[in-house]
Amino acid sequence: MSDGHEHNGHEHVPSRQRRRFPGISSRTYEHPADRSALVALRKLSGFDTVFKALSGLLPERSLRLLFLSDSVRVSDQQFAHLNVMLRDACYILDLEKVPPMYVNQDPQPNAMCIGLDEPIIVVTTGLVELLDEEEMRAVVGHEVGHALSGHSVYRTILLFLTSLAVRVAWIPLGNLAIMAIVTGLREWFRKSELSADRAGLLVGQDLQASMRGLMKIAGGNHLHEMNVDAFLAQAEEYEAGGDLRDSVLKILNVLPRSHPFTTVRAAELKKWAESRDYQRIMDGHYSRRDEDKDTSVRDSWRESANHYSTHVKSSKDPLMKLVTDLAGGAGDLGDRVRRGFGGFTGPSPKPQGPESGPSDPSGDDRPPRDGS
């Protein structure tokens, strides 16, 4: 990337050199779970009909007017440093049309990309005041990644349906139908956040800045009191800790959320940054946008299925271990079930019975025979 560049008539100089990705396809950075969730979402019965109906009902024009009238639009005259970051992010990811960006007065740190016809990016004052330049650059790249992937369409529908569900809560069947779609949308959106985190890293190209930003979102502007390794250790403890009851509680805790838990996002991003896939992208080997039309849906689904299978097999979560045991026909599964939830928290006891027998007087346990 050159020291300065021309983009849509505006020349600016980034704070440091960054690699650019001409013609990059969003498939390059999309998390496999993001793609599979989209496929599953589109297979929901009647979803296409609902989507077409909602396209004409959603108050998108109202949202645009709301932000235009009651927020600050980023430009060369207003929040100029954010405008530079926005244009630089679009230049790096080769997004030709720079989406409008607004700063909204809200102490809660947040950012979003919404819109059906054209995406718009909104960041809150709480986020702008919380993050430094490089951390904010990763966030702007995150939102530009949403725009390039087309996530803004489903995000807008999710906002509308969530609001609608509240209004029709008094209609039992109507509310259940809407909440079923909302639940599917939330599951997809949580996965899309992992994709956008990757896009943010491609734009910022500074893993430590991305980590710092996630830590600040979790713990506020107290970096001197936080540690990246300890923060990532929380994600490890969260995944592996507890028993089957905790696995169920994890699912219940995450269902109403539109974003994955922050420690989980940090761990996922670090894992991707250390992968060969990321290095290949940085070396200039990535999927191109002009190849999207030739992409096989079957191959994408197979890749996503393989990812889920690998994730389940390698997961330390007790519920995922149970799934693996069921799939593999583990010999001690029945005993674990008989012992209840606590049976999934530790190693299985040594088999007992005629073939294994009690310890001999010398104190040496006899090992079980082959096949027992």
C-alpha positions as a Markdown table, in Angstrom:
| # | Residue | x | y | z |
|---|---|---|---|---|
| 1 | Met | 0.0 | 0.0 | 0.0 |
| 2 | Ser | 1.3 | 3.4 | -0.9 |
| 3 | Asp | 1.9 | 6.2 | 1.5 |
| 4 | Gly | -1.1 | 8.1 | 0.2 |
| 5 | His | -4.0 | 7.2 | -2.1 |
| 6 | Glu | -6.9 | 8.6 | -3.9 |
| 7 | His | -10.4 | 7.3 | -3.1 |
| 8 | Asn | -13.6 | 8.8 | -4.4 |
| 9 | Gly | -11.9 | 12.1 | -4.9 |
| 10 | His | -10.4 | 12.4 | -1.4 |
| 11 | Glu | -6.7 | 12.0 | -0.8 |
| 12 | His | -5.5 | 11.0 | 2.6 |
| 13 | Val | -2.4 | 9.5 | 4.3 |
| 14 | Pro | -2.9 | 6.6 | 6.6 |
| 15 | Ser | -1.0 | 6.7 | 9.9 |
| 16 | Arg | 1.1 | 3.7 | 8.8 |
| 17 | Gln | 1.4 | 1.5 | 5.8 |
| 18 | Arg | -1.1 | -1.3 | 5.5 |
| 19 | Arg | -1.6 | -4.0 | 2.9 |
| 20 | Arg | -4.6 | -3.5 | 0.5 |
| 21 | Phe | -6.8 | -6.4 | -0.9 |
| 22 | Pro | -8.0 | -5.4 | -4.3 |
| 23 | Gly | -11.2 | -7.2 | -5.4 |
| 24 | Ile | -11.4 | -9.2 | -2.1 |
| 25 | Ser | -14.5 | -11.3 | -1.6 |
| 26 | Ser | -16.2 | -11.4 | 1.7 |
| 27 | Arg | -15.9 | -15.2 | 1.5 |
| 28 | Thr | -12.2 | -14.7 | 2.3 |
| 29 | Tyr | -12.8 | -13.7 | 5.9 |
| 30 | Glu | -16.3 | -15.1 | 6.6 |
| 31 | His | -16.4 | -17.6 | 9.5 |
| 32 | Pro | -17.6 | -21.0 | 8.2 |
| 33 | Ala | -20.3 | -20.9 | 10.9 |
| 34 | Asp | -21.5 | -17.6 | 9.4 |
| 35 | Arg | -22.0 | -19.1 | 6.0 |
| 36 | Ser | -23.7 | -22.2 | 7.3 |
| 37 | Ala | -26.0 | -20.1 | 9.5 |
| 38 | Leu | -27.0 | -18.1 | 6.4 |
| 39 | Val | -27.8 | -21.3 | 4.5 |
| 40 | Ala | -29.9 | -22.6 | 7.4 |
| 41 | Leu | -31.7 | -19.3 | 7.7 |
| 42 | Arg | -32.7 | -19.2 | 4.1 |
| 43 | Lys | -34.0 | -22.7 | 4.4 |
| 44 | Leu | -36.5 | -21.6 | 7.0 |
| 45 | Ser | -40.0 | -22.4 | 5.8 |
| 46 | Gly | -41.5 | -19.2 | 4.2 |
| 47 | Phe | -38.4 | -17.1 | 4.9 |
| 48 | Asp | -38.2 | -15.8 | 1.3 |
| 49 | Thr | -41.9 | -14.7 | 1.5 |
| 50 | Val | -41.4 | -13.0 | 4.8 |
| 51 | Phe | -38.2 | -11.3 | 3.5 |
| 52 | Lys | -40.0 | -9.9 | 0.4 |
| 53 | Ala | -42.9 | -8.7 | 2.5 |
| 54 | Leu | -40.6 | -7.0 | 5.1 |
| 55 | Ser | -38.6 | -5.3 | 2.4 |
| 56 | Gly | -41.6 | -3.1 | 1.7 |
| 57 | Leu | -42.6 | -2.6 | 5.3 |
| 58 | Leu | -39.3 | -1.8 | 7.1 |
| 59 | Pro | -39.0 | 1.8 | 8.1 |
| 60 | Glu | -35.5 | 2.1 | 6.5 |
| 61 | Arg | -36.1 | 5.6 | 5.2 |
| 62 | Ser | -37.3 | 6.6 | 8.7 |
| 63 | Leu | -34.1 | 5.3 | 10.2 |
| 64 | Arg | -32.0 | 7.2 | 7.7 |
| 65 | Leu | -33.9 | 10.4 | 8.5 |
| 66 | Leu | -33.6 | 9.8 | 12.2 |
| 67 | Phe | -29.8 | 9.5 | 12.1 |
| 68 | Leu | -29.6 | 12.4 | 9.7 |
| 69 | Ser | -31.6 | 14.6 | 12.0 |
| 70 | Asp | -30.5 | 13.6 | 15.4 |
| 71 | Ser | -26.9 | 12.3 | 15.0 |
| 72 | Val | -23.6 | 13.7 | 13.6 |
| 73 | Arg | -22.7 | 12.6 | 10.1 |
| 74 | Val | -19.0 | 11.8 | 9.8 |
| 75 | Ser | -17.3 | 13.9 | 7.1 |
| 76 | Asp | -14.2 | 16.0 | 6.4 |
| 77 | Gln | -15.8 | 18.7 | 8.7 |
| 78 | Gln | -17.1 | 16.5 | 11.5 |
| 79 | Phe | -15.2 | 13.7 | 13.2 |
| 80 | Ala | -12.6 | 14.0 | 10.5 |
| 81 | His | -10.4 | 11.4 | 12.0 |
| 82 | Leu | -13.2 | 8.8 | 11.8 |
| 83 | Asn | -13.8 | 9.9 | 8.2 |
| 84 | Val | -10.2 | 9.1 | 7.4 |
| 85 | Met | -10.5 | 5.7 | 9.0 |
| 86 | Leu | -13.7 | 4.9 | 7.2 |
| 87 | Arg | -12.3 | 5.8 | 3.8 |
| 88 | Asp | -9.1 | 3.9 | 4.5 |
| 89 | Ala | -11.1 | 0.8 | 5.6 |
| 90 | Cys | -13.1 | 1.0 | 2.3 |
| 91 | Tyr | -9.9 | 1.4 | 0.4 |
| 92 | Ile | -8.2 | -1.6 | 2.0 |
| 93 | Leu | -11.2 | -3.9 | 1.5 |
| 94 | Asp | -11.9 | -2.4 | -1.9 |
| 95 | Leu | -15.4 | -1.3 | -1.1 |
| 96 | Glu | -16.1 | 1.2 | -3.9 |
| 97 | Lys | -19.0 | 3.1 | -2.3 |
| 98 | Val | -18.2 | 4.5 | 1.1 |
| 99 | Pro | -21.3 | 4.0 | 3.3 |
| 100 | Pro | -22.5 | 7.0 | 5.3 |
| 101 | Met | -21.3 | 7.0 | 9.0 |
| 102 | Tyr | -23.0 | 8.6 | 12.0 |
| 103 | Val | -21.9 | 9.3 | 15.6 |
| 104 | Asn | -24.9 | 8.9 | 17.9 |
| 105 | Gln | -25.0 | 10.3 | 21.5 |
| 106 | Asp | -25.1 | 7.2 | 23.7 |
| 107 | Pro | -22.8 | 6.4 | 26.6 |
| 108 | Gln | -23.0 | 2.6 | 25.9 |
| 109 | Pro | -20.1 | 1.6 | 23.6 |
| 110 | Asn | -21.7 | 0.2 | 20.5 |
| 111 | Ala | -21.5 | 0.2 | 16.7 |
| 112 | Met | -23.8 | -1.3 | 14.0 |
| 113 | Cys | -24.2 | -1.5 | 10.2 |
| 114 | Ile | -27.9 | -1.5 | 9.0 |
| 115 | Gly | -29.8 | -0.8 | 5.9 |
| 116 | Leu | -31.6 | -2.8 | 3.1 |
| 117 | Asp | -30.8 | -0.9 | 0.0 |
| 118 | Glu | -27.6 | 0.8 | 1.1 |
| 119 | Pro | -25.8 | 0.2 | 4.4 |
| 120 | Ile | -25.2 | 2.9 | 7.0 |
| 121 | Ile | -22.7 | 2.7 | 9.9 |
| 122 | Val | -23.5 | 4.1 | 13.3 |
| 123 | Val | -21.1 | 4.4 | 16.2 |
| 124 | Thr | -21.9 | 5.7 | 19.7 |
| 125 | Thr | -20.1 | 8.4 | 21.5 |
| 126 | Gly | -19.4 | 5.9 | 24.3 |
| 127 | Leu | -17.3 | 3.8 | 21.8 |
| 128 | Val | -15.5 | 6.8 | 20.3 |
| 129 | Glu | -14.5 | 8.0 | 23.8 |
| 130 | Leu | -13.4 | 4.6 | 24.9 |
| 131 | Leu | -11.1 | 3.5 | 22.1 |
| 132 | Asp | -7.8 | 4.8 | 20.9 |
| 133 | Glu | -7.0 | 5.4 | 17.2 |
| 134 | Glu | -5.8 | 1.8 | 16.3 |
| 135 | Glu | -8.6 | 0.2 | 18.3 |
| 136 | Met | -11.2 | 2.4 | 16.6 |
| 137 | Arg | -9.7 | 1.6 | 13.2 |
| 138 | Ala | -10.4 | -2.1 | 13.9 |
| 139 | Val | -14.0 | -1.3 | 14.8 |
| 140 | Val | -14.5 | 0.7 | 11.6 |
| 141 | Gly | -13.0 | -2.1 | 9.6 |
| 142 | His | -15.4 | -4.5 | 11.4 |
| 143 | Glu | -18.4 | -2.5 | 10.3 |
| 144 | Val | -17.1 | -2.1 | 6.7 |
| 145 | Gly | -16.8 | -5.9 | 6.7 |
| 146 | His | -20.4 | -6.1 | 7.6 |
| 147 | Ala | -21.2 | -3.9 | 4.7 |
| 148 | Leu | -19.1 | -5.9 | 2.2 |
| 149 | Ser | -20.7 | -9.2 | 3.4 |
| 150 | Gly | -24.3 | -7.8 | 3.1 |
| 151 | His | -24.9 | -8.4 | 6.8 |
| 152 | Ser | -26.7 | -5.1 | 7.1 |
| 153 | Val | -29.8 | -6.5 | 5.5 |
| 154 | Tyr | -30.4 | -9.2 | 8.1 |
| 155 | Arg | -29.4 | -6.9 | 10.9 |
| 156 | Thr | -32.1 | -4.4 | 9.8 |
| 157 | Ile | -34.7 | -7.2 | 9.7 |
| 158 | Leu | -33.6 | -8.4 | 13.2 |
| 159 | Leu | -34.1 | -4.9 | 14.6 |
| 160 | Phe | -37.6 | -4.7 | 13.1 |
| 161 | Leu | -38.7 | -8.2 | 14.2 |
| 162 | Thr | -37.4 | -7.7 | 17.7 |
| 163 | Ser | -39.5 | -4.6 | 18.0 |
| 164 | Leu | -42.5 | -6.3 | 16.4 |
| 165 | Ala | -42.2 | -9.2 | 18.8 |
| 166 | Val | -42.7 | -6.8 | 21.7 |
| 167 | Arg | -45.7 | -5.2 | 20.1 |
| 168 | Val | -47.5 | -8.5 | 19.4 |
| 169 | Ala | -46.5 | -10.3 | 22.6 |
| 170 | Trp | -50.1 | -10.5 | 23.6 |
| 171 | Ile | -50.8 | -12.8 | 20.6 |
| 172 | Pro | -49.5 | -16.2 | 21.7 |
| 173 | Leu | -49.1 | -17.9 | 18.3 |
| 174 | Gly | -48.0 | -14.7 | 16.5 |
| 175 | Asn | -45.3 | -14.0 | 19.0 |
| 176 | Leu | -44.0 | -17.5 | 18.9 |
| 177 | Ala | -43.7 | -17.4 | 15.1 |
| 178 | Ile | -41.8 | -14.1 | 15.2 |
| 179 | Met | -39.5 | -15.2 | 18.0 |
| 180 | Ala | -38.6 | -18.4 | 16.1 |
| 181 | Ile | -37.3 | -16.2 | 13.3 |
| 182 | Val | -35.7 | -13.8 | 15.7 |
| 183 | Thr | -33.9 | -16.7 | 17.4 |
| 184 | Gly | -32.6 | -17.9 | 14.0 |
| 185 | Leu | -31.5 | -14.4 | 13.1 |
| 186 | Arg | -29.7 | -13.9 | 16.4 |
| 187 | Glu | -27.8 | -17.2 | 15.9 |
| 188 | Trp | -26.7 | -16.1 | 12.5 |
| 189 | Phe | -25.8 | -12.6 | 13.6 |
| 190 | Arg | -23.6 | -13.9 | 16.4 |
| 191 | Lys | -21.6 | -15.9 | 13.8 |
| 192 | Ser | -21.5 | -12.9 | 11.5 |
| 193 | Glu | -19.8 | -10.9 | 14.3 |
| 194 | Leu | -16.9 | -13.3 | 14.2 |
| 195 | Ser | -16.6 | -12.7 | 10.4 |
| 196 | Ala | -16.6 | -8.9 | 10.9 |
| 197 | Asp | -14.0 | -9.2 | 13.7 |
| 198 | Arg | -11.7 | -10.8 | 11.0 |
| 199 | Ala | -12.5 | -8.0 | 8.6 |
| 200 | Gly | -11.5 | -5.5 | 11.3 |
| 201 | Leu | -8.2 | -7.3 | 11.7 |
| 202 | Leu | -7.6 | -7.2 | 7.9 |
| 203 | Val | -8.2 | -3.4 | 8.0 |
| 204 | Gly | -6.3 | -2.6 | 11.2 |
| 205 | Gln | -3.6 | -5.3 | 10.7 |
| 206 | Asp | -2.8 | -5.0 | 14.4 |
| 207 | Leu | -3.9 | -8.0 | 16.5 |
| 208 | Gln | -3.0 | -6.3 | 19.8 |
| 209 | Ala | -5.2 | -3.3 | 19.0 |
| 210 | Ser | -8.1 | -5.7 | 18.2 |
| 211 | Met | -7.5 | -7.5 | 21.5 |
| 212 | Arg | -7.3 | -4.2 | 23.4 |
| 213 | Gly | -10.6 | -3.0 | 21.9 |
| 214 | Leu | -12.4 | -6.2 | 22.9 |
| 215 | Met | -11.0 | -6.0 | 26.4 |
| 216 | Lys | -12.1 | -2.4 | 26.8 |
| 217 | Ile | -15.6 | -3.3 | 25.6 |
| 218 | Ala | -15.7 | -5.9 | 28.4 |
| 219 | Gly | -14.0 | -4.0 | 31.2 |
| 220 | Gly | -13.9 | -0.3 | 30.3 |
| 221 | Asn | -11.0 | 2.0 | 29.9 |
| 222 | His | -8.7 | 0.3 | 32.5 |
| 223 | Leu | -6.1 | -1.3 | 30.4 |
| 224 | His | -3.5 | -0.9 | 33.1 |
| 225 | Glu | -5.7 | -3.3 | 35.2 |
| 226 | Met | -6.1 | -5.9 | 32.5 |
| 227 | Asn | -4.0 | -8.5 | 30.8 |
| 228 | Val | -4.5 | -10.1 | 27.4 |
| 229 | Asp | -3.3 | -13.6 | 28.4 |
| 230 | Ala | -5.5 | -13.6 | 31.5 |
| 231 | Phe | -8.5 | -12.4 | 29.4 |
| 232 | Leu | -8.0 | -15.2 | 26.9 |
| 233 | Ala | -7.7 | -17.7 | 29.8 |
| 234 | Gln | -11.2 | -16.6 | 30.8 |
| 235 | Ala | -12.4 | -17.9 | 27.4 |
| 236 | Glu | -10.7 | -21.2 | 28.0 |
| 237 | Glu | -12.2 | -21.5 | 31.4 |
| 238 | Tyr | -15.6 | -20.6 | 30.0 |
| 239 | Glu | -15.5 | -23.3 | 27.4 |
| 240 | Ala | -14.1 | -26.1 | 29.4 |
| 241 | Gly | -15.5 | -25.4 | 32.9 |
| 242 | Gly | -18.4 | -26.9 | 34.8 |
| 243 | Asp | -20.6 | -29.8 | 33.9 |
| 244 | Leu | -23.6 | -30.5 | 31.6 |
| 245 | Arg | -25.8 | -28.1 | 33.6 |
| 246 | Asp | -23.3 | -25.3 | 32.8 |
| 247 | Ser | -23.4 | -26.2 | 29.1 |
| 248 | Val | -27.2 | -25.8 | 29.1 |
| 249 | Leu | -26.9 | -22.5 | 31.0 |
| 250 | Lys | -24.4 | -21.2 | 28.4 |
| 251 | Ile | -26.9 | -21.8 | 25.7 |
| 252 | Leu | -29.7 | -20.1 | 27.7 |
| 253 | Asn | -27.4 | -17.1 | 28.4 |
| 254 | Val | -26.4 | -16.6 | 24.8 |
| 255 | Leu | -29.8 | -17.0 | 23.2 |
| 256 | Pro | -31.1 | -13.4 | 23.7 |
| 257 | Arg | -27.7 | -11.9 | 22.6 |
| 258 | Ser | -27.0 | -10.5 | 19.2 |
| 259 | His | -23.2 | -10.7 | 19.8 |
| 260 | Pro | -21.0 | -13.6 | 21.1 |
| 261 | Phe | -19.4 | -13.1 | 24.5 |
| 262 | Thr | -16.4 | -10.8 | 24.4 |
| 263 | Thr | -13.8 | -13.3 | 25.7 |
| 264 | Val | -15.0 | -15.8 | 23.1 |
| 265 | Arg | -14.6 | -13.3 | 20.3 |
| 266 | Ala | -11.1 | -12.5 | 21.4 |
| 267 | Ala | -10.1 | -16.2 | 21.5 |
| 268 | Glu | -11.7 | -16.9 | 18.1 |
| 269 | Leu | -9.9 | -13.9 | 16.5 |
| 270 | Lys | -6.5 | -14.8 | 18.0 |
| 271 | Lys | -6.9 | -18.4 | 16.7 |
| 272 | Trp | -7.7 | -17.1 | 13.2 |
| 273 | Ala | -4.8 | -14.6 | 13.3 |
| 274 | Glu | -2.4 | -17.4 | 14.0 |
| 275 | Ser | -3.8 | -19.7 | 11.2 |
| 276 | Arg | -2.3 | -20.4 | 7.8 |
| 277 | Asp | -5.5 | -18.9 | 6.2 |
| 278 | Tyr | -4.7 | -15.5 | 7.7 |
| 279 | Gln | -1.1 | -15.6 | 6.6 |
| 280 | Arg | -2.1 | -16.6 | 3.0 |
| 281 | Ile | -4.5 | -13.6 | 2.9 |
| 282 | Met | -1.7 | -11.3 | 4.0 |
| 283 | Asp | 0.5 | -12.8 | 1.3 |
| 284 | Gly | -2.1 | -11.8 | -1.3 |
| 285 | His | -3.8 | -15.2 | -1.8 |
| 286 | Tyr | -7.5 | -14.8 | -1.2 |
| 287 | Ser | -10.9 | -15.3 | -2.9 |
| 288 | Arg | -11.9 | -12.6 | -5.4 |
| 289 | Arg | -15.2 | -10.9 | -5.8 |
| 290 | Asp | -15.5 | -11.7 | -9.5 |
| 291 | Glu | -15.4 | -15.4 | -8.6 |
| 292 | Asp | -18.4 | -15.3 | -6.3 |
| 293 | Lys | -20.8 | -16.3 | -9.0 |
| 294 | Asp | -18.9 | -19.5 | -9.6 |
| 295 | Thr | -18.9 | -20.5 | -5.9 |
| 296 | Ser | -20.5 | -23.9 | -5.3 |
| 297 | Val | -23.2 | -23.8 | -2.6 |
| 298 | Arg | -22.6 | -27.5 | -1.9 |
| 299 | Asp | -18.8 | -26.9 | -1.3 |
| 300 | Ser | -19.5 | -24.0 | 1.0 |
| 301 | Trp | -22.0 | -26.1 | 3.0 |
| 302 | Arg | -19.5 | -29.0 | 3.1 |
| 303 | Glu | -16.8 | -26.7 | 4.4 |
| 304 | Ser | -19.1 | -25.3 | 7.1 |
| 305 | Ala | -20.2 | -28.9 | 8.1 |
| 306 | Asn | -16.6 | -29.9 | 8.4 |
| 307 | His | -15.9 | -26.9 | 10.6 |
| 308 | Tyr | -18.8 | -27.7 | 12.9 |
| 309 | Ser | -17.6 | -31.4 | 13.1 |
| 310 | Thr | -14.1 | -30.3 | 13.9 |
| 311 | His | -15.3 | -27.8 | 16.5 |
| 312 | Val | -17.5 | -30.4 | 18.3 |
| 313 | Lys | -14.7 | -33.0 | 18.3 |
| 314 | Ser | -12.1 | -30.5 | 19.7 |
| 315 | Ser | -14.4 | -28.7 | 22.1 |
| 316 | Lys | -13.8 | -29.1 | 25.8 |
| 317 | Asp | -17.4 | -28.2 | 26.6 |
| 318 | Pro | -19.2 | -31.0 | 28.5 |
| 319 | Leu | -22.2 | -31.0 | 26.2 |
| 320 | Met | -19.9 | -31.1 | 23.1 |
| 321 | Lys | -18.1 | -34.0 | 24.7 |
| 322 | Leu | -21.4 | -35.8 | 25.2 |
| 323 | Val | -22.2 | -35.3 | 21.5 |
| 324 | Thr | -18.8 | -36.7 | 20.5 |
| 325 | Asp | -19.4 | -39.7 | 22.8 |
| 326 | Leu | -22.8 | -40.3 | 21.2 |
| 327 | Ala | -21.3 | -40.1 | 17.8 |
| 328 | Gly | -18.3 | -42.3 | 18.7 |
| 329 | Gly | -20.2 | -44.8 | 20.8 |
| 330 | Ala | -18.0 | -44.4 | 23.8 |
| 331 | Gly | -18.1 | -47.4 | 26.2 |
| 332 | Asp | -18.5 | -45.3 | 29.3 |
| 333 | Leu | -21.4 | -43.2 | 28.0 |
| 334 | Gly | -24.1 | -45.3 | 29.7 |
| 335 | Asp | -22.3 | -45.1 | 33.0 |
| 336 | Arg | -21.9 | -41.3 | 32.8 |
| 337 | Val | -25.6 | -40.9 | 32.1 |
| 338 | Arg | -26.5 | -43.2 | 35.0 |
| 339 | Arg | -24.4 | -41.0 | 37.3 |
| 340 | Gly | -26.2 | -37.9 | 36.2 |
| 341 | Phe | -24.8 | -34.5 | 35.3 |
| 342 | Gly | -21.8 | -34.9 | 37.6 |
| 343 | Gly | -20.6 | -37.8 | 35.4 |
| 344 | Phe | -19.5 | -35.3 | 32.8 |
| 345 | Thr | -17.2 | -33.3 | 34.9 |
| 346 | Gly | -14.3 | -35.7 | 35.3 |
| 347 | Pro | -12.7 | -38.8 | 34.0 |
| 348 | Ser | -14.6 | -42.0 | 34.0 |
| 349 | Pro | -14.1 | -44.5 | 36.8 |
| 350 | Lys | -12.2 | -47.6 | 36.1 |
| 351 | Pro | -14.5 | -50.4 | 34.9 |
| 352 | Gln | -15.7 | -52.8 | 37.5 |
| 353 | Gly | -16.9 | -56.3 | 37.0 |
| 354 | Pro | -15.7 | -59.9 | 36.7 |
| 355 | Glu | -13.1 | -59.1 | 34.1 |
| 356 | Ser | -11.5 | -56.2 | 35.9 |
| 357 | Gly | -11.9 | -57.4 | 39.5 |
| 358 | Pro | -10.8 | -55.7 | 42.7 |
| 359 | Ser | -7.2 | -54.9 | 43.5 |
| 360 | Asp | -5.0 | -57.8 | 44.5 |
| 361 | Pro | -3.4 | -58.0 | 48.0 |
| 362 | Ser | -0.2 | -56.5 | 46.6 |
| 363 | Gly | -2.1 | -53.3 | 45.8 |
| 364 | Asp | -1.6 | -53.4 | 42.0 |
| 365 | Asp | -4.8 | -52.9 | 40.0 |
| 366 | Arg | -5.2 | -55.4 | 37.3 |
| 367 | Pro | -5.8 | -53.7 | 33.9 |
| 368 | Pro | -9.0 | -54.6 | 32.0 |
| 369 | Arg | -8.7 | -57.1 | 29.2 |
| 370 | Asp | -8.9 | -56.1 | 25.6 |
| 371 | Gly | -12.5 | -55.5 | 24.6 |
| 372 | Ser | -13.9 | -55.2 | 28.1 |
